[in-house]
């Protein structure tokens, strides 16, 4: 029986479908690295680089969500001048945008970050940001913020914030 040797494509139907536009061959090295990496910190730079390549972003910031107090702690970043050690507790307007991204369960593009999300804007120093909610079932795990200098490569959806 002949074996199918075609490269499978990743599905675009998941909650982060816009990030899943790469072929499986681009993801397989990351999966292999994950399987053979003893420390997650060794893998994070490659994951950030992959996210930037997939979106056209210029920098990224990975936050871990603390369910006890709602704060987001920056755990790693890429393309940033500085990784702030202080936790981020989004102000009410910022929190509404973050909650909206989690509610939609999809990446959300926010334009005019300096006005709409000033704290996050000061951390990323970009005019736009792509908020990618990270969940485990219904539990918030974290948030990936990808800074953009130009509109995102992904197909824009109703989740976009103008």
CSV table of N, CA and C in Angstrom, one decimal:
chain,number,residue,atom,x,y,z
A,1,UNK,N,0.8,-1.2,0.0
A,1,UNK,CA,0.0,0.0,0.0
A,1,UNK,C,0.9,1.2,0.0
A,2,UNK,N,0.6,2.2,-0.9
A,2,UNK,CA,1.4,3.4,-1.0
A,2,UNK,C,1.2,4.3,0.2
A,3,UNK,N,2.2,4.9,0.6
A,3,UNK,CA,2.1,5.8,1.8
A,3,UNK,C,2.0,7.2,1.3
A,4,UNK,N,1.1,8.0,1.9
A,4,UNK,CA,0.9,9.4,1.5
A,4,UNK,C,2.0,10.2,2.0
A,5,UNK,N,2.8,10.8,1.1
A,5,UNK,CA,4.0,11.6,1.5
A,5,UNK,C,3.8,13.1,1.4
A,6,UNK,N,2.5,13.5,1.1
A,6,UNK,CA,2.3,14.9,1.0
A,6,UNK,C,2.4,15.6,2.3
A,7,UNK,N,2.8,16.8,2.3
A,7,UNK,CA,2.9,17.6,3.6
A,7,UNK,C,1.5,18.1,4.0
A,8,UNK,N,1.0,17.6,5.2
A,8,UNK,CA,-0.3,18.1,5.6
A,8,UNK,C,-0.3,19.5,6.0
A,9,UNK,N,-1.5,20.2,5.8
A,9,UNK,CA,-1.6,21.6,6.1
A,9,UNK,C,-2.3,21.7,7.5
A,10,UNK,N,-1.9,22.7,8.2
A,10,UNK,CA,-2.6,23.0,9.5
A,10,UNK,C,-4.0,23.6,9.2
A,11,UNK,N,-4.9,23.3,10.1
A,11,UNK,CA,-6.2,23.8,10.0
A,11,UNK,C,-6.3,25.3,10.4
A,12,UNK,N,-7.1,26.0,9.7
A,12,UNK,CA,-7.3,27.4,10.0
A,12,UNK,C,-8.6,27.6,10.8
A,13,UNK,N,-9.2,26.6,11.2
A,13,UNK,CA,-10.5,26.7,11.9
A,13,UNK,C,-10.5,26.8,13.4
A,14,UNK,N,-9.3,26.7,14.0
A,14,UNK,CA,-9.2,26.8,15.4
A,14,UNK,C,-9.2,28.2,15.9
A,15,UNK,N,-9.2,28.4,17.2
A,15,UNK,CA,-9.3,29.7,17.7
A,15,UNK,C,-8.1,30.6,17.4
A,16,UNK,N,-7.0,30.1,17.1
A,16,UNK,CA,-5.9,30.9,16.6
A,16,UNK,C,-5.6,30.5,15.2
A,17,UNK,N,-6.6,30.3,14.4
A,17,UNK,CA,-6.5,29.9,13.0
A,17,UNK,C,-5.6,30.8,12.2
A,18,UNK,N,-5.6,32.1,12.4
A,18,UNK,CA,-4.7,33.0,11.6
A,18,UNK,C,-3.3,32.7,11.8
A,19,UNK,N,-2.9,32.2,13.0
A,19,UNK,CA,-1.5,31.8,13.2
A,19,UNK,C,-1.2,30.5,12.7
A,20,UNK,N,-2.2,29.7,12.4
A,20,UNK,CA,-2.0,28.3,11.9
A,20,UNK,C,-1.8,28.3,10.4
A,21,UNK,N,-1.6,29.3,9.7
A,21,UNK,CA,-1.5,29.4,8.3
A,21,UNK,C,-0.2,28.8,7.7
A,22,UNK,N,0.8,28.5,8.5
A,22,UNK,CA,2.0,27.9,8.1
A,22,UNK,C,1.8,26.4,7.7
A,23,UNK,N,2.7,25.9,6.9
A,23,UNK,CA,2.6,24.4,6.6
A,23,UNK,C,3.1,23.7,7.8
A,24,UNK,N,2.8,22.4,7.8
A,24,UNK,CA,3.2,21.5,8.9
A,24,UNK,C,4.7,21.4,8.9
A,25,UNK,N,5.4,21.6,7.7
A,25,UNK,CA,6.8,21.5,7.7
A,25,UNK,C,7.5,22.6,8.5
A,26,UNK,N,6.8,23.8,8.6
A,26,UNK,CA,7.3,24.9,9.4
A,26,UNK,C,7.1,24.6,10.8
A,27,UNK,N,6.1,23.9,11.2
A,27,UNK,CA,5.8,23.6,12.6
A,27,UNK,C,6.5,22.4,13.1
A,28,UNK,N,6.8,21.4,12.3
A,28,UNK,CA,7.4,20.2,12.7
A,28,UNK,C,8.8,20.5,13.5
A,29,UNK,N,9.6,21.4,13.0
A,29,UNK,CA,10.9,21.6,13.7
A,29,UNK,C,10.6,22.1,15.1
A,30,UNK,N,9.5,23.0,15.3
A,30,UNK,CA,9.1,23.4,16.6
A,30,UNK,C,8.6,22.3,17.5
A,31,UNK,N,7.9,21.4,16.9
A,31,UNK,CA,7.4,20.2,17.7
A,31,UNK,C,8.5,19.4,18.1
A,32,UNK,N,9.5,19.2,17.2
A,32,UNK,CA,10.6,18.4,17.5
A,32,UNK,C,11.5,19.0,18.6
A,33,UNK,N,11.7,20.3,18.5
A,33,UNK,CA,12.4,21.0,19.5
A,33,UNK,C,11.7,20.9,20.9
A,34,UNK,N,10.4,21.0,20.9
A,34,UNK,CA,9.6,20.8,22.1
A,34,UNK,C,9.8,19.5,22.7
A,35,UNK,N,9.8,18.5,21.9
A,35,UNK,CA,10.0,17.1,22.3
A,35,UNK,C,11.4,16.8,22.9
A,36,UNK,N,12.4,17.5,22.4
A,36,UNK,CA,13.8,17.3,22.7
A,36,UNK,C,14.4,18.4,23.6
A,37,UNK,N,13.6,19.3,24.1
A,37,UNK,CA,14.1,20.4,24.9
A,37,UNK,C,13.8,20.1,26.3
A,38,UNK,N,14.8,20.2,27.1
A,38,UNK,CA,14.7,19.9,28.6
A,38,UNK,C,14.1,21.2,29.3
A,39,UNK,N,14.4,22.3,28.8
A,39,UNK,CA,14.0,23.6,29.4
A,39,UNK,C,13.2,24.4,28.4
A,40,UNK,N,12.0,24.8,28.9
A,40,UNK,CA,11.1,25.6,28.0
A,40,UNK,C,11.8,26.9,27.6
A,41,UNK,N,12.6,27.5,28.5
A,41,UNK,CA,13.3,28.8,28.2
A,41,UNK,C,14.1,28.7,26.9
A,42,UNK,N,14.6,27.5,26.6
A,42,UNK,CA,15.4,27.3,25.4
A,42,UNK,C,14.5,27.3,24.1
A,43,UNK,N,13.3,27.0,24.3
A,43,UNK,CA,12.3,27.0,23.1
A,43,UNK,C,11.6,28.3,22.9
A,44,UNK,N,11.4,29.1,23.9
A,44,UNK,CA,10.6,30.3,23.8
A,44,UNK,C,11.1,31.3,22.7
A,45,UNK,N,12.4,31.5,22.6
A,45,UNK,CA,12.8,32.4,21.5
A,45,UNK,C,12.4,31.9,20.1
A,46,UNK,N,12.5,30.6,19.9
A,46,UNK,CA,12.0,30.1,18.6
A,46,UNK,C,10.5,30.2,18.4
A,47,UNK,N,9.8,30.0,19.4
A,47,UNK,CA,8.3,30.2,19.4
A,47,UNK,C,8.0,31.7,19.0
A,48,UNK,N,8.6,32.6,19.7
A,48,UNK,CA,8.4,34.0,19.4
A,48,UNK,C,8.7,34.3,17.9
A,49,UNK,N,9.9,33.8,17.5
A,49,UNK,CA,10.3,34.1,16.1
A,49,UNK,C,9.3,33.5,15.1
A,50,UNK,N,8.7,32.3,15.4
A,50,UNK,CA,7.7,31.7,14.6
A,50,UNK,C,6.4,32.6,14.5
A,51,UNK,N,6.0,33.1,15.7
A,51,UNK,CA,4.8,33.9,15.7
A,51,UNK,C,5.0,35.2,14.9
A,52,UNK,N,6.2,35.8,15.0
A,52,UNK,CA,6.5,37.0,14.3
A,52,UNK,C,6.5,36.7,12.8
A,53,UNK,N,7.1,35.6,12.4
A,53,UNK,CA,7.2,35.3,11.0
A,53,UNK,C,5.8,35.0,10.4
A,54,UNK,N,4.9,34.4,11.2
A,54,UNK,CA,3.6,34.1,10.7
A,54,UNK,C,2.7,35.3,10.6
A,55,UNK,N,2.9,36.3,11.4
A,55,UNK,CA,2.0,37.5,11.5
A,55,UNK,C,2.6,38.7,10.9
A,56,UNK,N,3.9,38.8,10.6
A,56,UNK,CA,4.5,40.0,10.2
A,56,UNK,C,4.8,41.0,11.3
A,57,UNK,N,4.7,40.5,12.5
A,57,UNK,CA,5.0,41.4,13.7
A,57,UNK,C,6.4,41.7,13.8
A,58,UNK,N,6.7,42.7,14.7
A,58,UNK,CA,8.0,43.2,14.9
A,58,UNK,C,8.5,42.8,16.3
A,59,UNK,N,7.6,42.5,17.3
A,59,UNK,CA,8.0,42.1,18.6
A,59,UNK,C,6.9,41.4,19.2
A,60,UNK,N,7.2,40.6,20.3
A,60,UNK,CA,6.2,39.9,21.0
A,60,UNK,C,6.4,39.8,22.4
A,61,UNK,N,5.4,39.6,23.2
A,61,UNK,CA,5.4,39.6,24.6
A,61,UNK,C,4.5,38.5,25.1
A,62,UNK,N,5.0,37.5,25.9
A,62,UNK,CA,4.2,36.4,26.4
A,62,UNK,C,3.9,36.7,27.8
A,63,UNK,N,2.6,36.7,28.2
A,63,UNK,CA,2.1,36.9,29.5
A,63,UNK,C,1.5,35.6,30.1
A,64,UNK,N,1.8,35.4,31.4
A,64,UNK,CA,1.1,34.3,32.1
A,64,UNK,C,0.0,34.9,32.9
A,65,UNK,N,-1.2,34.3,32.9
A,65,UNK,CA,-2.3,34.9,33.6
A,65,UNK,C,-2.3,34.3,35.0
A,66,UNK,N,-2.5,35.2,36.0
A,66,UNK,CA,-2.6,34.7,37.4
A,66,UNK,C,-4.1,34.7,37.8
A,67,UNK,N,-4.7,33.6,37.9
A,67,UNK,CA,-6.2,33.5,38.2
A,67,UNK,C,-6.6,34.1,39.5
A,68,UNK,N,-5.7,34.2,40.5
A,68,UNK,CA,-6.0,34.7,41.8
A,68,UNK,C,-6.3,36.2,41.8
A,69,UNK,N,-5.5,37.0,41.0
A,69,UNK,CA,-5.6,38.4,41.0
A,69,UNK,C,-5.8,39.1,39.7
A,70,UNK,N,-5.9,38.2,38.6
A,70,UNK,CA,-6.2,38.7,37.3
A,70,UNK,C,-5.0,39.4,36.6
A,71,UNK,N,-3.8,39.5,37.3
A,71,UNK,CA,-2.7,40.1,36.7
A,71,UNK,C,-2.0,39.2,35.6
A,72,UNK,N,-1.4,39.9,34.7
A,72,UNK,CA,-0.6,39.2,33.6
A,72,UNK,C,0.9,39.5,33.8
A,73,UNK,N,1.6,38.4,34.0
A,73,UNK,CA,3.1,38.5,34.3
A,73,UNK,C,3.8,38.2,33.0
A,74,UNK,N,4.6,39.1,32.5
A,74,UNK,CA,5.5,38.9,31.3
A,74,UNK,C,6.5,37.8,31.7
A,75,UNK,N,6.5,36.8,30.9
A,75,UNK,CA,7.4,35.7,31.1
A,75,UNK,C,8.5,35.6,30.1
A,76,UNK,N,8.3,36.2,28.9
A,76,UNK,CA,9.3,36.2,27.9
A,76,UNK,C,8.9,37.2,26.8
A,77,UNK,N,9.8,37.7,26.0
A,77,UNK,CA,9.6,38.6,25.0
A,77,UNK,C,10.6,38.5,23.9
A,78,UNK,N,10.3,39.1,22.7
A,78,UNK,CA,11.3,39.0,21.6
A,78,UNK,C,11.2,40.3,20.9
A,79,UNK,N,12.3,40.9,20.5
A,79,UNK,CA,12.4,42.1,19.7
A,79,UNK,C,12.1,43.4,20.6
A,80,UNK,N,12.2,43.2,21.9
A,80,UNK,CA,11.9,44.4,22.8
A,80,UNK,C,13.2,44.9,23.4
A,81,UNK,N,13.2,46.2,23.7
A,81,UNK,CA,14.4,46.8,24.3
A,81,UNK,C,14.4,46.4,25.8
A,82,UNK,N,13.3,46.2,26.4
A,82,UNK,CA,13.2,45.9,27.8
A,82,UNK,C,12.0,45.0,28.1
A,83,UNK,N,12.2,44.0,29.0
A,83,UNK,CA,11.2,43.1,29.4
A,83,UNK,C,10.8,43.6,30.8
A,84,UNK,N,9.7,44.2,31.0
A,84,UNK,CA,9.3,44.7,32.3
A,84,UNK,C,9.0,43.6,33.3
A,85,UNK,N,9.6,43.7,34.5
A,85,UNK,CA,9.4,42.7,35.5
A,85,UNK,C,8.1,42.8,36.3
A,86,UNK,N,7.5,44.0,36.2
A,86,UNK,CA,6.3,44.2,37.0
A,86,UNK,C,5.1,43.6,36.3
A,87,UNK,N,4.2,43.0,37.0
A,87,UNK,CA,3.0,42.5,36.4
A,87,UNK,C,2.1,43.5,35.8
A,88,UNK,N,1.4,43.1,34.8
A,88,UNK,CA,0.5,44.0,34.1
A,88,UNK,C,-1.0,43.7,34.5
A,89,UNK,N,-1.6,44.7,35.2
A,89,UNK,CA,-3.0,44.6,35.5
A,89,UNK,C,-3.7,45.6,34.6
A,90,UNK,N,-4.3,45.1,33.6
A,90,UNK,CA,-4.9,46.1,32.6
A,90,UNK,C,-5.9,47.0,33.2
A,91,UNK,N,-5.8,48.3,32.8
A,91,UNK,CA,-6.8,49.3,33.3
A,91,UNK,C,-8.1,48.9,32.7
A,92,UNK,N,-9.2,49.4,33.2
A,92,UNK,CA,-10.6,49.0,32.8
A,92,UNK,C,-10.8,48.9,31.2
A,93,UNK,N,-10.3,50.0,30.5
A,93,UNK,CA,-10.5,50.0,29.1
A,93,UNK,C,-9.6,48.9,28.4
A,94,UNK,N,-8.4,48.7,28.9
A,94,UNK,CA,-7.5,47.7,28.4
A,94,UNK,C,-8.1,46.3,28.8
A,95,UNK,N,-8.6,46.1,30.0
A,95,UNK,CA,-9.2,44.9,30.4
A,95,UNK,C,-10.3,44.5,29.5
A,96,UNK,N,-11.1,45.4,29.1
A,96,UNK,CA,-12.3,45.1,28.2
A,96,UNK,C,-11.8,44.5,26.9
A,97,UNK,N,-10.7,45.1,26.4
A,97,UNK,CA,-10.2,44.5,25.1
A,97,UNK,C,-9.6,43.1,25.3
A,98,UNK,N,-8.9,42.9,26.4
A,98,UNK,CA,-8.4,41.6,26.7
A,98,UNK,C,-9.5,40.6,26.9
A,99,UNK,N,-10.5,41.0,27.7
A,99,UNK,CA,-11.7,40.1,28.0
A,99,UNK,C,-12.4,39.8,26.6
A,100,UNK,N,-12.5,40.8,25.8
A,100,UNK,CA,-13.1,40.6,24.4
A,100,UNK,C,-12.3,39.5,23.6
A,101,UNK,N,-11.0,39.6,23.7
A,101,UNK,CA,-10.2,38.6,22.9
A,101,UNK,C,-10.5,37.2,23.5
A,102,UNK,N,-10.5,37.1,24.8
A,102,UNK,CA,-10.8,35.8,25.4
A,102,UNK,C,-12.2,35.3,25.1
A,103,UNK,N,-13.2,36.3,25.1
A,103,UNK,CA,-14.6,36.0,24.8
A,103,UNK,C,-14.8,35.5,23.4
A,104,UNK,N,-14.0,36.1,22.5
A,104,UNK,CA,-14.1,35.7,21.1
A,104,UNK,C,-13.3,34.4,20.8
A,105,UNK,N,-12.4,34.1,21.7
A,105,UNK,CA,-11.5,32.9,21.6
A,105,UNK,C,-10.8,33.0,20.2
A,106,UNK,N,-10.3,34.2,19.9
A,106,UNK,CA,-9.7,34.4,18.6
A,106,UNK,C,-8.7,35.6,18.7
A,107,UNK,N,-7.7,35.6,17.9
A,107,UNK,CA,-6.8,36.8,17.9
A,107,UNK,C,-7.5,38.0,17.6
A,108,UNK,N,-7.2,39.1,18.2
A,108,UNK,CA,-7.8,40.4,18.0
A,108,UNK,C,-6.8,41.5,17.7
A,109,UNK,N,-7.0,42.2,16.6
A,109,UNK,CA,-6.1,43.3,16.3
A,109,UNK,C,-6.6,44.6,16.9
A,110,UNK,N,-5.7,45.3,17.6
A,110,UNK,CA,-6.1,46.5,18.3
A,110,UNK,C,-5.2,47.6,17.6
A,111,UNK,N,-5.9,48.6,17.0
A,111,UNK,CA,-5.1,49.7,16.4
A,111,UNK,C,-5.1,50.8,17.4
A,112,UNK,N,-4.2,51.8,17.2
A,112,UNK,CA,-4.0,52.9,18.1
A,112,UNK,C,-3.8,52.5,19.5
A,113,UNK,N,-2.9,51.6,19.7
A,113,UNK,CA,-2.5,51.0,21.0
A,113,UNK,C,-2.1,52.1,22.0
A,114,UNK,N,-1.4,53.1,21.6
A,114,UNK,CA,-1.0,54.2,22.5
A,114,UNK,C,-2.2,54.8,23.2
A,115,UNK,N,-3.3,54.9,22.6
A,115,UNK,CA,-4.5,55.5,23.2
A,115,UNK,C,-5.4,54.4,23.8
A,116,UNK,N,-5.6,53.3,23.2
A,116,UNK,CA,-6.5,52.3,23.7
A,116,UNK,C,-5.9,51.4,24.8
A,117,UNK,N,-4.6,51.1,24.7
A,117,UNK,CA,-4.0,50.3,25.7
A,117,UNK,C,-2.6,50.9,26.0
A,118,UNK,N,-2.6,52.0,26.7
A,118,UNK,CA,-1.3,52.7,26.9
A,118,UNK,C,-0.3,51.9,27.6
A,119,UNK,N,-0.6,51.1,28.6
A,119,UNK,CA,0.4,50.4,29.3
A,119,UNK,C,1.0,49.3,28.4
A,120,UNK,N,0.2,48.6,27.7
A,120,UNK,CA,0.8,47.6,26.8
A,120,UNK,C,1.5,48.3,25.7
A,121,UNK,N,1.0,49.4,25.2
A,121,UNK,CA,1.7,50.2,24.1
A,121,UNK,C,3.1,50.6,24.6
A,122,UNK,N,3.2,51.0,25.8
A,122,UNK,CA,4.5,51.4,26.3
A,122,UNK,C,5.5,50.3,26.4
A,123,UNK,N,5.0,49.1,26.6
A,123,UNK,CA,5.8,47.9,26.7
A,123,UNK,C,6.3,47.4,25.3
A,124,UNK,N,5.4,47.5,24.3
A,124,UNK,CA,5.7,47.0,23.0
A,124,UNK,C,6.3,48.1,22.0
A,125,UNK,N,5.8,49.3,22.2
A,125,UNK,CA,6.3,50.5,21.4
A,125,UNK,C,5.9,50.3,19.9
A,126,UNK,N,4.7,49.8,19.7
A,126,UNK,CA,4.2,49.7,18.3
A,126,UNK,C,2.8,50.3,18.2
A,127,UNK,N,2.4,50.7,17.1
A,127,UNK,CA,1.1,51.4,16.9
A,127,UNK,C,-0.1,50.4,17.0
A,128,UNK,N,0.2,49.1,16.7
A,128,UNK,CA,-0.9,48.1,16.7
A,128,UNK,C,-0.4,46.9,17.4
A,129,UNK,N,-1.4,46.1,17.9
A,129,UNK,CA,-1.0,44.9,18.6
A,129,UNK,C,-2.0,43.8,18.2
A,130,UNK,N,-1.6,42.6,18.2
A,130,UNK,CA,-2.4,41.4,18.0
A,130,UNK,C,-2.5,40.7,19.3
A,131,UNK,N,-3.6,40.6,19.9
A,131,UNK,CA,-3.8,39.9,21.2
A,131,UNK,C,-4.2,38.5,20.9
A,132,UNK,N,-3.4,37.5,21.3
A,132,UNK,CA,-3.7,36.1,21.1
A,132,UNK,C,-4.0,35.5,22.4
A,133,UNK,N,-5.3,35.1,22.7
A,133,UNK,CA,-5.6,34.5,24.0
A,133,UNK,C,-5.1,33.1,24.1
A,134,UNK,N,-4.5,32.7,25.2
A,134,UNK,CA,-4.0,31.3,25.4
A,134,UNK,C,-4.9,30.7,26.5
A,135,UNK,N,-5.6,29.6,26.1
A,135,UNK,CA,-6.5,29.0,27.1
A,135,UNK,C,-6.2,27.5,27.1
A,136,UNK,N,-6.6,26.9,28.2
A,136,UNK,CA,-6.6,25.4,28.4
A,136,UNK,C,-8.1,25.1,28.7
A,137,UNK,N,-8.8,24.7,27.7
A,137,UNK,CA,-10.3,24.5,27.9
A,137,UNK,C,-10.9,25.9,28.2
A,138,UNK,N,-11.5,26.1,29.3
A,138,UNK,CA,-12.1,27.4,29.6
A,138,UNK,C,-11.3,28.2,30.6
A,139,UNK,N,-10.1,27.7,30.9
A,139,UNK,CA,-9.2,28.3,31.8
A,139,UNK,C,-8.2,29.2,31.1
A,140,UNK,N,-8.1,30.5,31.5
A,140,UNK,CA,-7.1,31.4,30.9
A,140,UNK,C,-5.8,31.0,31.4
A,141,UNK,N,-4.9,30.9,30.4
A,141,UNK,CA,-3.5,30.5,30.7
A,141,UNK,C,-2.6,31.7,30.6
A,142,UNK,N,-2.8,32.5,29.5
A,142,UNK,CA,-1.9,33.6,29.3
A,142,UNK,C,-2.4,34.4,28.0
A,143,UNK,N,-1.6,35.3,27.6
A,143,UNK,CA,-1.8,36.1,26.5
A,143,UNK,C,-0.6,36.4,25.7
A,144,UNK,N,-0.6,36.2,24.4
A,144,UNK,CA,0.5,36.6,23.6
A,144,UNK,C,0.2,37.9,22.9
A,145,UNK,N,1.0,38.9,23.1
A,145,UNK,CA,0.8,40.2,22.4
A,145,UNK,C,1.9,40.3,21.4
A,146,UNK,N,1.5,40.5,20.1
A,146,UNK,CA,2.4,40.7,19.0
A,146,UNK,C,2.3,42.1,18.5
A,147,UNK,N,3.4,42.8,18.6
A,147,UNK,CA,3.4,44.2,18.1
A,147,UNK,C,3.5,44.3,16.6
A,148,UNK,N,2.7,45.2,16.0
A,148,UNK,CA,2.7,45.3,14.6
A,148,UNK,C,3.0,46.8,14.2
A,149,UNK,N,3.8,47.0,13.2
A,149,UNK,CA,4.0,48.3,12.6
A,149,UNK,C,3.1,48.6,11.4
A,150,UNK,N,2.5,47.5,10.8
A,150,UNK,CA,1.6,47.5,9.7
A,150,UNK,C,0.5,46.6,10.0
A,151,UNK,N,-0.6,46.7,9.2
A,151,UNK,CA,-1.7,45.8,9.4
A,151,UNK,C,-1.3,44.3,9.4
A,152,UNK,N,-1.9,43.5,10.2
A,152,UNK,CA,-1.6,42.1,10.3
A,152,UNK,C,-1.8,41.4,9.0
A,153,UNK,N,-1.0,40.3,8.7
A,153,UNK,CA,-1.2,39.5,7.5
A,153,UNK,C,-2.4,38.7,7.5
A,154,UNK,N,-2.9,38.4,8.7
A,154,UNK,CA,-4.1,37.5,8.9
A,154,UNK,C,-5.3,38.2,8.3
A,155,UNK,N,-6.3,37.3,8.0
A,155,UNK,CA,-7.6,37.8,7.5
A,155,UNK,C,-8.2,38.5,8.7
A,156,UNK,N,-8.7,39.7,8.5
A,156,UNK,CA,-9.3,40.5,9.6
A,156,UNK,C,-10.7,40.0,9.8
A,157,UNK,N,-11.1,40.0,11.0
A,157,UNK,CA,-12.4,39.4,11.4
A,157,UNK,C,-13.2,40.5,12.2
A,158,UNK,N,-14.4,40.1,12.6
A,158,UNK,CA,-15.2,41.1,13.3
A,158,UNK,C,-14.6,41.3,14.7
A,159,UNK,N,-13.7,40.5,15.1
A,159,UNK,CA,-13.0,40.6,16.4
A,159,UNK,C,-12.0,41.8,16.4
A,160,UNK,N,-11.7,42.3,15.2
A,160,UNK,CA,-10.7,43.4,15.1
A,160,UNK,C,-11.3,44.6,15.8
A,161,UNK,N,-10.4,45.4,16.4
A,161,UNK,CA,-10.9,46.6,17.1
A,161,UNK,C,-10.3,47.8,16.3
A,162,UNK,N,-11.1,48.6,15.7
A,162,UNK,CA,-10.6,49.7,14.9
A,162,UNK,C,-10.2,50.8,15.7
